[in-house]
Amino acid sequence: MNICKVFVPFGALGTGITDEAFARGMELGPDIISADAGTTDSGPYYLGTGRAKYAKEAVKNDMRMLMIAANKQSIPITIGTCGTCGVDACVDELEEICKEICTEEGIPAKIAKIYTQQSSQVLKEKYRAGKIKPLSAAPEINETLFEECSNIVALSGVEPFIEALKAGADIVLCGRATDTAVIAAMPIMKGCNEAAAWHAAKTAECGCICTTNPAGGGVFLTVDESGFLVEATAPDSSCSVYSVSAHLLYENSDPFYLVEPGVGD
């Protein structure tokens, strides 16, 4: 049976995790450490300015913890939506942080970068060709809108992550990505049930928010060919029917029918 174990230490890189909860997650023997690093919940400022929300020191502290542990157990790391907003410059900034840690800790690491920033000119051409339409209930768009945007990013799915992992990357740093793609990539690559992989990723995308104590702990996923198991890594927390079900209603109107963003073209 194809099985993949994913440790999600936090909902956003830079927010931290307790040493005890992190140690427990690594003791469970993950195949990969996966974490999101961005959000649009904080509003348009970060994408508009191309800046990260969290301080470099906080991000570096979290990344150091991940890299030391991953190197010790010879497993990869995937990070999505670098620098809160996922612009190319933020991917480069996190790469520099990783390189600093490699030097300071003596860690050899092959780093893969996935850029998702888009050209306004290319998008205008796509719009003219009828390939760009507004989201449901969103304002109408026109050609001038693309020029007015300071930064435009696309959403990456699992495919670029999978290609990077297959190429032997130890650390995959992605621009804007769906919160679930960064987590679902390895289980899908390993042949686990795709529905289970996406459902598991949706459950764990915000880290310990799906647990009974959403503060300072991580979550651990075990995905196979039939379903998935989610468990809290903090000693004072657990994953209850209520806590998991509640999170499945986050950004969803139906907890049984999950719709991932994006359409392949």
mmCIF file with all atom_site columns, C-alpha atoms in Angstrom, residues 169-257:
data_model
loop_
_atom_site.group_PDB
_atom_site.id
_atom_site.type_symbol
_atom_site.label_atom_id
_atom_site.label_alt_id
_atom_site.label_comp_id
_atom_site.label_asym_id
_atom_site.label_entity_id
_atom_site.label_seq_id
_atom_site.pdbx_PDB_ins_code
_atom_site.Cartn_x
_atom_site.Cartn_y
_atom_site.Cartn_z
_atom_site.occupancy
_atom_site.B_iso_or_equiv
_atom_site.pdbx_formal_charge
_atom_site.auth_seq_id
_atom_site.auth_comp_id
_atom_site.auth_asym_id
_atom_site.auth_atom_id
_atom_site.pdbx_PDB_model_num
ATOM 1  C CA . ALA A 1 169 ? 15.428  18.916 -4.378 1.00 0.00 ? 169 ALA A CA 1
ATOM 2  C CA . ASP A 1 170 ? 15.985  18.936 -0.620 1.00 0.00 ? 170 ASP A CA 1
ATOM 3  C CA . ILE A 1 171 ? 14.099  22.204 -0.202 1.00 0.00 ? 171 ILE A CA 1
ATOM 4  C CA . VAL A 1 172 ? 11.382  23.466 -2.539 1.00 0.00 ? 172 VAL A CA 1
ATOM 5  C CA . LEU A 1 173 ? 10.559  27.172 -2.279 1.00 0.00 ? 173 LEU A CA 1
ATOM 6  C CA . CYS A 1 174 ? 7.476   28.261 -4.198 1.00 0.00 ? 174 CYS A CA 1
ATOM 7  C CA . GLY A 1 175 ? 5.909   31.592 -4.994 1.00 0.00 ? 175 GLY A CA 1
ATOM 8  C CA . ARG A 1 176 ? 2.139   31.846 -4.656 1.00 0.00 ? 176 ARG A CA 1
ATOM 9  C CA . ALA A 1 177 ? 0.690   28.367 -4.259 1.00 0.00 ? 177 ALA A CA 1
ATOM 10 C CA . THR A 1 178 ? -2.583  26.973 -3.048 1.00 0.00 ? 178 THR A CA 1
ATOM 11 C CA . ASP A 1 179 ? -2.379  26.224 0.662  1.00 0.00 ? 179 ASP A CA 1
ATOM 12 C CA . THR A 1 180 ? -3.172  22.597 -0.097 1.00 0.00 ? 180 THR A CA 1
ATOM 13 C CA . ALA A 1 181 ? -0.753  22.046 -2.997 1.00 0.00 ? 181 ALA A CA 1
ATOM 14 C CA . VAL A 1 182 ? 2.338   22.365 -0.819 1.00 0.00 ? 182 VAL A CA 1
ATOM 15 C CA . ILE A 1 183 ? 1.017   19.554 1.413  1.00 0.00 ? 183 ILE A CA 1
ATOM 16 C CA . ALA A 1 184 ? -0.696  17.305 -1.152 1.00 0.00 ? 184 ALA A CA 1
ATOM 17 C CA . ALA A 1 185 ? 2.283   17.138 -3.534 1.00 0.00 ? 185 ALA A CA 1
ATOM 18 C CA . MET A 1 186 ? 4.271   14.345 -1.887 1.00 0.00 ? 186 MET A CA 1
ATOM 19 C CA . PRO A 1 187 ? 1.279   12.057 -1.153 1.00 0.00 ? 187 PRO A CA 1
ATOM 20 C CA . ILE A 1 188 ? 0.095   12.390 -4.765 1.00 0.00 ? 188 ILE A CA 1
ATOM 21 C CA . MET A 1 189 ? 3.624   11.795 -6.062 1.00 0.00 ? 189 MET A CA 1
ATOM 22 C CA . LYS A 1 190 ? 3.833   8.612  -3.984 1.00 0.00 ? 190 LYS A CA 1
ATOM 23 C CA . GLY A 1 191 ? 0.594   7.240  -5.431 1.00 0.00 ? 191 GLY A CA 1
ATOM 24 C CA . CYS A 1 192 ? -1.756  7.856  -2.525 1.00 0.00 ? 192 CYS A CA 1
ATOM 25 C CA . ASN A 1 193 ? -5.449  8.395  -3.160 1.00 0.00 ? 193 ASN A CA 1
ATOM 26 C CA . GLU A 1 194 ? -5.670  11.881 -4.690 1.00 0.00 ? 194 GLU A CA 1
ATOM 27 C CA . ALA A 1 195 ? -8.975  12.739 -3.035 1.00 0.00 ? 195 ALA A CA 1
ATOM 28 C CA . ALA A 1 196 ? -7.531  11.720 0.326  1.00 0.00 ? 196 ALA A CA 1
ATOM 29 C CA . ALA A 1 197 ? -4.373  13.751 -0.338 1.00 0.00 ? 197 ALA A CA 1
ATOM 30 C CA . TRP A 1 198 ? -6.329  16.926 -1.131 1.00 0.00 ? 198 TRP A CA 1
ATOM 31 C CA . HIS A 1 199 ? -8.728  16.379 1.767  1.00 0.00 ? 199 HIS A CA 1
ATOM 32 C CA . ALA A 1 200 ? -5.837  15.801 4.178  1.00 0.00 ? 200 ALA A CA 1
ATOM 33 C CA . ALA A 1 201 ? -4.059  18.899 2.899  1.00 0.00 ? 201 ALA A CA 1
ATOM 34 C CA . LYS A 1 202 ? -7.191  20.989 3.347  1.00 0.00 ? 202 LYS A CA 1
ATOM 35 C CA . THR A 1 203 ? -7.511  19.724 6.913  1.00 0.00 ? 203 THR A CA 1
ATOM 36 C CA . ALA A 1 204 ? -3.893  20.565 7.790  1.00 0.00 ? 204 ALA A CA 1
ATOM 37 C CA . GLU A 1 205 ? -3.319  23.705 5.701  1.00 0.00 ? 205 GLU A CA 1
ATOM 38 C CA . CYS A 1 206 ? -3.548  26.021 8.740  1.00 0.00 ? 206 CYS A CA 1
ATOM 39 C CA . GLY A 1 207 ? -1.514  23.762 10.998 1.00 0.00 ? 207 GLY A CA 1
ATOM 40 C CA . CYS A 1 208 ? -2.906  23.354 14.499 1.00 0.00 ? 208 CYS A CA 1
ATOM 41 C CA . ILE A 1 209 ? -6.067  25.374 13.752 1.00 0.00 ? 209 ILE A CA 1
ATOM 42 C CA . CYS A 1 210 ? -7.775  22.010 13.136 1.00 0.00 ? 210 CYS A CA 1
ATOM 43 C CA . THR A 1 211 ? -6.894  20.819 16.662 1.00 0.00 ? 211 THR A CA 1
ATOM 44 C CA . THR A 1 212 ? -8.458  21.374 20.074 1.00 0.00 ? 212 THR A CA 1
ATOM 45 C CA . ASN A 1 213 ? -5.632  23.740 21.080 1.00 0.00 ? 213 ASN A CA 1
ATOM 46 C CA . PRO A 1 214 ? -4.700  25.960 18.118 1.00 0.00 ? 214 PRO A CA 1
ATOM 47 C CA . ALA A 1 215 ? -1.558  27.473 19.628 1.00 0.00 ? 215 ALA A CA 1
ATOM 48 C CA . GLY A 1 216 ? 2.030   26.383 19.128 1.00 0.00 ? 216 GLY A CA 1
ATOM 49 C CA . GLY A 1 217 ? 1.506   22.807 17.953 1.00 0.00 ? 217 GLY A CA 1
ATOM 50 C CA . GLY A 1 218 ? 1.721   21.058 14.611 1.00 0.00 ? 218 GLY A CA 1
ATOM 51 C CA . VAL A 1 219 ? -0.290  18.364 12.877 1.00 0.00 ? 219 VAL A CA 1
ATOM 52 C CA . PHE A 1 220 ? 0.803   15.068 11.384 1.00 0.00 ? 220 PHE A CA 1
ATOM 53 C CA . LEU A 1 221 ? -0.842  13.452 8.372  1.00 0.00 ? 221 LEU A CA 1
ATOM 54 C CA . THR A 1 222 ? -0.741  9.824  7.300  1.00 0.00 ? 222 THR A CA 1
ATOM 55 C CA . VAL A 1 223 ? -2.206  9.474  3.808  1.00 0.00 ? 223 VAL A CA 1
ATOM 56 C CA . ASP A 1 224 ? -2.703  6.165  2.005  1.00 0.00 ? 224 ASP A CA 1
ATOM 57 C CA . GLU A 1 225 ? -4.735  4.672  -0.852 1.00 0.00 ? 225 GLU A CA 1
ATOM 58 C CA . SER A 1 226 ? -8.050  4.813  0.992  1.00 0.00 ? 226 SER A CA 1
ATOM 59 C CA . GLY A 1 227 ? -8.019  7.865  3.252  1.00 0.00 ? 227 GLY A CA 1
ATOM 60 C CA . PHE A 1 228 ? -5.965  9.752  5.799  1.00 0.00 ? 228 PHE A CA 1
ATOM 61 C CA . LEU A 1 229 ? -5.291  10.160 9.507  1.00 0.00 ? 229 LEU A CA 1
ATOM 62 C CA . VAL A 1 230 ? -4.643  13.528 11.143 1.00 0.00 ? 230 VAL A CA 1
ATOM 63 C CA . GLU A 1 231 ? -3.201  13.912 14.622 1.00 0.00 ? 231 GLU A CA 1
ATOM 64 C CA . ALA A 1 232 ? -1.974  16.770 16.775 1.00 0.00 ? 232 ALA A CA 1
ATOM 65 C CA . THR A 1 233 ? 1.675   16.797 17.848 1.00 0.00 ? 233 THR A CA 1
ATOM 66 C CA . ALA A 1 234 ? 1.306   19.031 20.919 1.00 0.00 ? 234 ALA A CA 1
ATOM 67 C CA . PRO A 1 235 ? 0.856   16.995 24.141 1.00 0.00 ? 235 PRO A CA 1
ATOM 68 C CA . ASP A 1 236 ? -2.065  19.143 25.325 1.00 0.00 ? 236 ASP A CA 1
ATOM 69 C CA . SER A 1 237 ? -3.976  18.933 22.057 1.00 0.00 ? 237 SER A CA 1
ATOM 70 C CA . SER A 1 238 ? -5.889  16.483 19.884 1.00 0.00 ? 238 SER A CA 1
ATOM 71 C CA . CYS A 1 239 ? -7.881  16.334 16.674 1.00 0.00 ? 239 CYS A CA 1
ATOM 72 C CA . SER A 1 240 ? -11.556 15.893 17.499 1.00 0.00 ? 240 SER A CA 1
ATOM 73 C CA . VAL A 1 241 ? -14.503 15.405 15.179 1.00 0.00 ? 241 VAL A CA 1
ATOM 74 C CA . TYR A 1 242 ? -15.587 18.930 16.078 1.00 0.00 ? 242 TYR A CA 1
ATOM 75 C CA . SER A 1 243 ? -12.198 20.627 15.561 1.00 0.00 ? 243 SER A CA 1
ATOM 76 C CA . VAL A 1 244 ? -11.564 18.954 12.204 1.00 0.00 ? 244 VAL A CA 1
ATOM 77 C CA . SER A 1 245 ? -15.117 19.464 10.940 1.00 0.00 ? 245 SER A CA 1
ATOM 78 C CA . ALA A 1 246 ? -15.020 23.110 11.966 1.00 0.00 ? 246 ALA A CA 1
ATOM 79 C CA . HIS A 1 247 ? -11.883 23.725 9.949  1.00 0.00 ? 247 HIS A CA 1
ATOM 80 C CA . LEU A 1 248 ? -13.322 22.000 6.897  1.00 0.00 ? 248 LEU A CA 1
ATOM 81 C CA . LEU A 1 249 ? -15.906 24.796 6.811  1.00 0.00 ? 249 LEU A CA 1
ATOM 82 C CA . TYR A 1 250 ? -13.112 27.386 6.637  1.00 0.00 ? 250 TYR A CA 1
ATOM 83 C CA . GLU A 1 251 ? -13.320 28.924 3.143  1.00 0.00 ? 251 GLU A CA 1
ATOM 84 C CA . ASN A 1 252 ? -15.829 26.218 2.184  1.00 0.00 ? 252 ASN A CA 1
ATOM 85 C CA . SER A 1 253 ? -19.600 26.179 2.101  1.00 0.00 ? 253 SER A CA 1
ATOM 86 C CA . ASP A 1 254 ? -19.736 22.374 2.069  1.00 0.00 ? 254 ASP A CA 1
ATOM 87 C CA . PRO A 1 255 ? -17.332 20.252 4.187  1.00 0.00 ? 255 PRO A CA 1
ATOM 88 C CA . PHE A 1 256 ? -18.032 17.173 2.035  1.00 0.00 ? 256 PHE A CA 1
ATOM 89 C CA . TYR A 1 257 ? -17.381 18.823 -1.333 1.00 0.00 ? 257 TYR A CA 1
#
